[in-house]
Coordinates of C-alpha atoms in Angstrom, one line a residue:
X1 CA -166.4 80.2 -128.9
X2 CA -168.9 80.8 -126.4
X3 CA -166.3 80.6 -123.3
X4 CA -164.3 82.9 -125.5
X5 CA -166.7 85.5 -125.0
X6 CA -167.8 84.5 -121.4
X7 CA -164.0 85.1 -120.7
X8 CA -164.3 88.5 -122.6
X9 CA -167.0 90.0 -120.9
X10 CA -166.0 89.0 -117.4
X11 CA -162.8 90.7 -117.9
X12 CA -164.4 94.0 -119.2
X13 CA -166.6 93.9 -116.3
X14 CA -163.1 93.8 -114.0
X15 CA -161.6 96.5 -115.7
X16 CA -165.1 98.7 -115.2
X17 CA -164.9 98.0 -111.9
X18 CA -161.3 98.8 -111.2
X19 CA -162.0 102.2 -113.3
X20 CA -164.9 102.6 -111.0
X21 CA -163.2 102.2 -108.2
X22 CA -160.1 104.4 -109.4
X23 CA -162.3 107.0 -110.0
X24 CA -164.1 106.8 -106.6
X25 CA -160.9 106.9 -104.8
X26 CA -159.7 109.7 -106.5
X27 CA -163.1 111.9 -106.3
X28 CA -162.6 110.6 -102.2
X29 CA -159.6 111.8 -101.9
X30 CA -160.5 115.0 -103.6
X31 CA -163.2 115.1 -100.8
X32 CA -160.6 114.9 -98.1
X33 CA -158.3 118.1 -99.3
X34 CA -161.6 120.0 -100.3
X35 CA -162.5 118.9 -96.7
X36 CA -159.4 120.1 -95.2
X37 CA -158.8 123.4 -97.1
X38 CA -162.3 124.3 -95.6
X39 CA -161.2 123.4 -92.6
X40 CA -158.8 126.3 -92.5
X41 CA -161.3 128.9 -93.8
X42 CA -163.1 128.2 -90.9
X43 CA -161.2 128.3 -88.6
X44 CA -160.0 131.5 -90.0
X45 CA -163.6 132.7 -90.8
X46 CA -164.0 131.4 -86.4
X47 CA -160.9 133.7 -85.6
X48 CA -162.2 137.0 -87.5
X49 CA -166.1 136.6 -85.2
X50 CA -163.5 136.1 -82.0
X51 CA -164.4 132.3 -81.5
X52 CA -161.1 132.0 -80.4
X53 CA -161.4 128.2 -78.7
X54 CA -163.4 127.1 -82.0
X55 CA -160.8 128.2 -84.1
X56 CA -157.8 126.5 -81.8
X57 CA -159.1 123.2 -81.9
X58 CA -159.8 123.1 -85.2
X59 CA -156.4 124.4 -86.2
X60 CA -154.8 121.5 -84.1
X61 CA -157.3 119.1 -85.6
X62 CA -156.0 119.9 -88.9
X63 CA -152.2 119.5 -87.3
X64 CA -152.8 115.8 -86.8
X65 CA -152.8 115.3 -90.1
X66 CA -150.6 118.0 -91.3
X67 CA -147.8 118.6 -88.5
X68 CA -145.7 121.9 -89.0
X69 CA -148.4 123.1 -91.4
X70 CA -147.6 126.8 -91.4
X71 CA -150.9 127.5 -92.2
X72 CA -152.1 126.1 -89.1
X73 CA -149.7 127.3 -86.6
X74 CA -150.0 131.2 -87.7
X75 CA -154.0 129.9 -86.6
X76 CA -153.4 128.8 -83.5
X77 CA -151.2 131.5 -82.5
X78 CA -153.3 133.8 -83.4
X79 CA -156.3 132.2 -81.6
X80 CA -153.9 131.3 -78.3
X81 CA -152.9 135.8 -78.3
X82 CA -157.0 136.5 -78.6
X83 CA -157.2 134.1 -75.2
X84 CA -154.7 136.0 -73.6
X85 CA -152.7 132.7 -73.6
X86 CA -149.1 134.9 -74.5
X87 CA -147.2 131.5 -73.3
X88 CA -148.5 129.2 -76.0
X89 CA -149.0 132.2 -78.6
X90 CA -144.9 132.3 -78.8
X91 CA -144.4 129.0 -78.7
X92 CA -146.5 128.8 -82.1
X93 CA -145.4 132.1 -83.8
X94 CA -141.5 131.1 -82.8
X95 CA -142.3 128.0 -85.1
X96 CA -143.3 130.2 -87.8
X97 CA -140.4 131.6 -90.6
X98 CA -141.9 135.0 -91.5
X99 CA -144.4 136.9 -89.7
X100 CA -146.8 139.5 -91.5
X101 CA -145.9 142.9 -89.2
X102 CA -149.2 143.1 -87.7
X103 CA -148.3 139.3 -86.3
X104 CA -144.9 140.3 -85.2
X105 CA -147.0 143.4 -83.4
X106 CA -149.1 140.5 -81.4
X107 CA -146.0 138.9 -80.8
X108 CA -143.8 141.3 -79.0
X109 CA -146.9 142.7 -77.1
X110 CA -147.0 139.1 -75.4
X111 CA -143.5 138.7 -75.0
X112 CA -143.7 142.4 -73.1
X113 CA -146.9 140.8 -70.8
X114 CA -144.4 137.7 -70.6
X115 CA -141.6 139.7 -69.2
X116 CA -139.6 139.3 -72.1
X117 CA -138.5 142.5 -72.8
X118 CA -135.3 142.3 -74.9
X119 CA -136.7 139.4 -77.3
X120 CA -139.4 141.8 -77.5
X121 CA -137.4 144.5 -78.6
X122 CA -135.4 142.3 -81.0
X123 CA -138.9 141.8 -82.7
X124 CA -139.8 145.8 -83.0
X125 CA -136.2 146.3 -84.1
X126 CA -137.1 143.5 -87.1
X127 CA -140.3 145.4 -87.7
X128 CA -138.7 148.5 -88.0
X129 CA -135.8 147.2 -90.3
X130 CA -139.1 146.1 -92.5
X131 CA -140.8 149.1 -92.1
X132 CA -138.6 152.2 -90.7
X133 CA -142.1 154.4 -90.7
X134 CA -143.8 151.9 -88.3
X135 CA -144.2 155.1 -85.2
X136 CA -145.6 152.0 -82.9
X137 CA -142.6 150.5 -83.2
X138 CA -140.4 153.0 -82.7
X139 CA -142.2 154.2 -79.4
X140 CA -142.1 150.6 -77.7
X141 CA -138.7 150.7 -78.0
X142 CA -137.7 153.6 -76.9
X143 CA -140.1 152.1 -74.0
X144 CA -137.9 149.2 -73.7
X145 CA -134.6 150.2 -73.7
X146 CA -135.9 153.0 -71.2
X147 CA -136.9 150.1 -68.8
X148 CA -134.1 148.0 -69.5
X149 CA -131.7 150.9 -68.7
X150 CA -130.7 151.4 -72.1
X151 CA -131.0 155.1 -71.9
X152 CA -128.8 156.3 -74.6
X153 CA -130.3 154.2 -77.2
X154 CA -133.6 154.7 -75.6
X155 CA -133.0 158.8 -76.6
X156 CA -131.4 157.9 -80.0
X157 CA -134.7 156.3 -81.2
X158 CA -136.4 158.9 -79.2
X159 CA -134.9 161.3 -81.8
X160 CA -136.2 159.2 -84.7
X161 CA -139.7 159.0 -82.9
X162 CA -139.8 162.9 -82.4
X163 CA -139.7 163.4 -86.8
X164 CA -142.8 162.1 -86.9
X165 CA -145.4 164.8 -86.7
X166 CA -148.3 163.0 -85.0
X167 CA -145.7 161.6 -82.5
X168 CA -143.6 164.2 -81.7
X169 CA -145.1 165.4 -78.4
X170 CA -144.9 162.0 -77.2
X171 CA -141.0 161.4 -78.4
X172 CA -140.2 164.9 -76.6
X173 CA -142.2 163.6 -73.3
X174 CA -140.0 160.2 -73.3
X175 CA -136.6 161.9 -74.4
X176 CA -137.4 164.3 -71.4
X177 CA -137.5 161.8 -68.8
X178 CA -134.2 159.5 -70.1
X179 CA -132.6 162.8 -69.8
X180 CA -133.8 162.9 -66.1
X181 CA -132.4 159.7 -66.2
X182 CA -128.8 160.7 -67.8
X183 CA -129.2 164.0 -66.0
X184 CA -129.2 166.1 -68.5
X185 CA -130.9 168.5 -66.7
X186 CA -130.7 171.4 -69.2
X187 CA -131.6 169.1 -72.2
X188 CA -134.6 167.1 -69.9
X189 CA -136.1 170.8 -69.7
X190 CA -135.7 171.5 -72.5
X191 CA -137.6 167.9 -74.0
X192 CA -140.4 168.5 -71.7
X193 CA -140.9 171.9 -73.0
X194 CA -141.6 170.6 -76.6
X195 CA -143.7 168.2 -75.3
X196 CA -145.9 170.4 -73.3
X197 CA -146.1 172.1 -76.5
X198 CA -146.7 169.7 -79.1
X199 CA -149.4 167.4 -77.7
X200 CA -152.5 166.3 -78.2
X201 CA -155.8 165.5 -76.4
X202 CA -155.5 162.3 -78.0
X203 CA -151.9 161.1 -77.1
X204 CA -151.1 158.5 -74.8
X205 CA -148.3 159.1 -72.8
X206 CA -146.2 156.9 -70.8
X207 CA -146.9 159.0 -67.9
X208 CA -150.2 161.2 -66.9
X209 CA -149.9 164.7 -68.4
X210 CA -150.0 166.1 -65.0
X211 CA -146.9 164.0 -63.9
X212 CA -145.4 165.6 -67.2
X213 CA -145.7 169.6 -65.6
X214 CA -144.5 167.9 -62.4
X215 CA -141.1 166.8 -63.6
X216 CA -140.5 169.8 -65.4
X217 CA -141.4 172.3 -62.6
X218 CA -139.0 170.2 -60.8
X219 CA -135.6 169.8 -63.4
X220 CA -136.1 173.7 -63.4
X221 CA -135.9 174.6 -59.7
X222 CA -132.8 173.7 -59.0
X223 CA -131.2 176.0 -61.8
X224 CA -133.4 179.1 -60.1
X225 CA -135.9 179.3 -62.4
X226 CA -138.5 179.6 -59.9
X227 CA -140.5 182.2 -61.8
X228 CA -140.8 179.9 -64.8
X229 CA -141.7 176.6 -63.1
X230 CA -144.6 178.8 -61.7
X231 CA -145.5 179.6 -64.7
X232 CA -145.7 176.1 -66.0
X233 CA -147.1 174.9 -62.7
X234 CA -150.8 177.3 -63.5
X235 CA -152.0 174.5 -65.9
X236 CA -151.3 172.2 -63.0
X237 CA -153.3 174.6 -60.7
X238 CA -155.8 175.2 -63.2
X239 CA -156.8 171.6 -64.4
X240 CA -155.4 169.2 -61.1
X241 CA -154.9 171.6 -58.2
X242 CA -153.9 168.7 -56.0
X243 CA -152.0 168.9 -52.8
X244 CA -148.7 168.1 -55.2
X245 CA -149.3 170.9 -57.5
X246 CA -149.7 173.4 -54.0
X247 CA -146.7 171.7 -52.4
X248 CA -144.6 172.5 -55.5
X249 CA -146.1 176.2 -55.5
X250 CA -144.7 176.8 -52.0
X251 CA -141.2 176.0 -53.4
X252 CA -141.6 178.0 -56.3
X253 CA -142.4 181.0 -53.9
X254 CA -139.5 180.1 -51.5
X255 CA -137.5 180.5 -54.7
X256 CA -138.8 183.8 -55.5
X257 CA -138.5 184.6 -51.9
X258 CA -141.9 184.8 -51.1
X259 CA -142.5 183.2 -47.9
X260 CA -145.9 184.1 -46.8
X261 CA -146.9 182.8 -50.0
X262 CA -145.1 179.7 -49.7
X263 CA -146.0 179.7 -46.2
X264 CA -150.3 179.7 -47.5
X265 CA -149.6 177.3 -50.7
X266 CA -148.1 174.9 -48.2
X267 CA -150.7 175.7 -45.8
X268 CA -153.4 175.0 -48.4
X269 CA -151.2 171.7 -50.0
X270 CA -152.3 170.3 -45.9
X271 CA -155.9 170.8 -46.4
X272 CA -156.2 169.1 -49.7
X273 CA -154.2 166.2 -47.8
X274 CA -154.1 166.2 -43.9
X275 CA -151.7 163.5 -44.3
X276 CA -148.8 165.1 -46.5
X277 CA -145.7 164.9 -44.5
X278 CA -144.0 166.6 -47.3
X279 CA -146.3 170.1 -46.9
X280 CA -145.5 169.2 -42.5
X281 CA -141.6 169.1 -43.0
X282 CA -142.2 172.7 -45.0
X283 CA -144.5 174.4 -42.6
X284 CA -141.9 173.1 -39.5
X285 CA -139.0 174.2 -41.2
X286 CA -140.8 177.5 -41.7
X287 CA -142.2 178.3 -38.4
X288 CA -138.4 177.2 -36.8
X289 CA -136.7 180.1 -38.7
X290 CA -139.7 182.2 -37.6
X291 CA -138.8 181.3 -33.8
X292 CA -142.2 179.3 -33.3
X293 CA -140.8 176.4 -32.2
X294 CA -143.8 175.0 -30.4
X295 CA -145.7 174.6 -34.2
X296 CA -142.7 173.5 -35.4
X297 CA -141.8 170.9 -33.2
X298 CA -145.1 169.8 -33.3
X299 CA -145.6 169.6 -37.1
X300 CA -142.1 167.8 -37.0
X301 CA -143.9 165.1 -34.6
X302 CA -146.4 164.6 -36.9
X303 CA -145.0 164.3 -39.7
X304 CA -142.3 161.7 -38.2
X305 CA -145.2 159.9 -37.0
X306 CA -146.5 159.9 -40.7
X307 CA -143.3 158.5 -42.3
X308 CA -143.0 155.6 -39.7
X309 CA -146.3 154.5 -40.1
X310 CA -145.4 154.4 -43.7
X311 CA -142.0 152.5 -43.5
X312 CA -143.9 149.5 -41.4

């Protein structure tokens, strides 16, 4: 009997122990996924302070274990477009299904600093199917199909970009210059006009304001309307009265047949810039028709000289 019960209470000290050890396993592995899953907070918690390289290497720490962890990648592509690092960053979001839209955002911007202009526009055009508001979509691509030479569905999304109210100066600025572009003088004019009107301190424009009264003053010239690029070209005079500004005064004055006073705006376009050949050809051309033709040739000379100089 007594072997009986040697034989009982060495197998109920096996069974404890396999319990035991069940249970430790199990509150190990526990450990491990608890241990993981905090891996990714941190690494997210690493990527919100801007510890970009802390939150990359523990993101491809935890792909080891986990390959193709969504989770993991959307980490490390994040951390790879905070470093600048476009290359890598698409390679990781291109992995990834579905992209929150301030991802796909990060994404196109680095496919633009990659050069990748068209599979960036393919990702603003999925934003905007998601969102049709999104107004930094829209402008990018009117942007990028500007660039690429797209220019009549660069102006069609211009049109979409020009209903929103807090981008419609910025719309009319773009759709003025693809009309440049398509030359559609009358409508370009008319597109820079709006936008003149419509912005905002605070816009950013694809060109400097300044360039903005330039074009126009110069789509309106060659349709006569000297007296009303003039008129546009004050604010120019008033806020940047560089030598471009004075050389574009002397042709409105030409046009209004004013030559003395094209004559002195070109006159004063050369001392803002001793080295404008532009204001030279103007003031030669001038003093030939006069019958100087000492100044002229002379100015001629140096401008020449000028534009060679440039040219090598």
């Amino acid at each position: 009997m007594s072997g009986m019960h040697t034989d009982h209470r060495g197998a109920s000290r096996l069974l404890w122990l396999a319990l035991l050890c069940a249970s430790t396993a199990a509150v190990s592995g526990g450990a491990v996924i608890w241990y993981e899953l905090d891996s990714l907070r941190v690494a997210r918690r690493a990527l919100d302070q801007g510890q970009s390289q802390h939150a990359l290497g523990t993101a491809r720490r935890y792909l080891v274990r986990h390959p193709g962890d969504q989770r993991a990648i959307l980490i490390a592509a994040r951390a790879f477009a905070q470093l600048e690092n476009w290359t890598e960053a698409e390679t990781c979001f291109a992995q990834i299904g579905s992209l929150p839209p301030q991802d796909k955002h990060v994404r196109a911007r680095g496919l633009i600093a990659t050069g990748l202009w068209l599979k960036a526009a393919e990702v603003y055009e999925e934003i905007r199917q998601a969102t049709p508001d999104d107004a930094e979509a829209t402008r990018r691509l009117v942007q990028l199909y500007y660039q690429d030479g797209q220019f009549d569905r660069a102006a069609e999304i211009g049109l979409e970009l020009a209903q929103h109210p807090a981008h419609a100066g910025v719309a009319y600025a773009m759709l003025g210059t693809i009309d440049q572009r398509r030359r559609r003088y009358h409508d370009s004019i008319a597109h820079f006009k709006q936008a003149i009107k419509l912005l905002r301190p605070e816009d950013r424009l694809p060109i400097p304001r300044e360039q903005l009264v330039i074009e126009l003053v110069q789509s309106l010239l060659p349709l006569g309307a000297a007296a009303e690029a003039e008129e546009y070209l004050q604010e120019l005079l008033t806020n940047s009265p560089g030598s471009a500004a004075y050389l574009l005064l002397g042709q409105c004055r030409l046009g209004q047949g004013d030559i003395a006073g094209a004559e002195q705006a070109w006159e004063h376009a050369l001392q803002l810039d001793p080295r404008s050949a532009d204001a030279m050809f103007e003031l030669a051309r001038l003093s030939l028709q006069a019958g100087n033709t000492e100044r002229g040739m002379e100015l001629l000379r140096r401008a020449l000289e000028l534009v060679t100089d440039r040219m090598e």
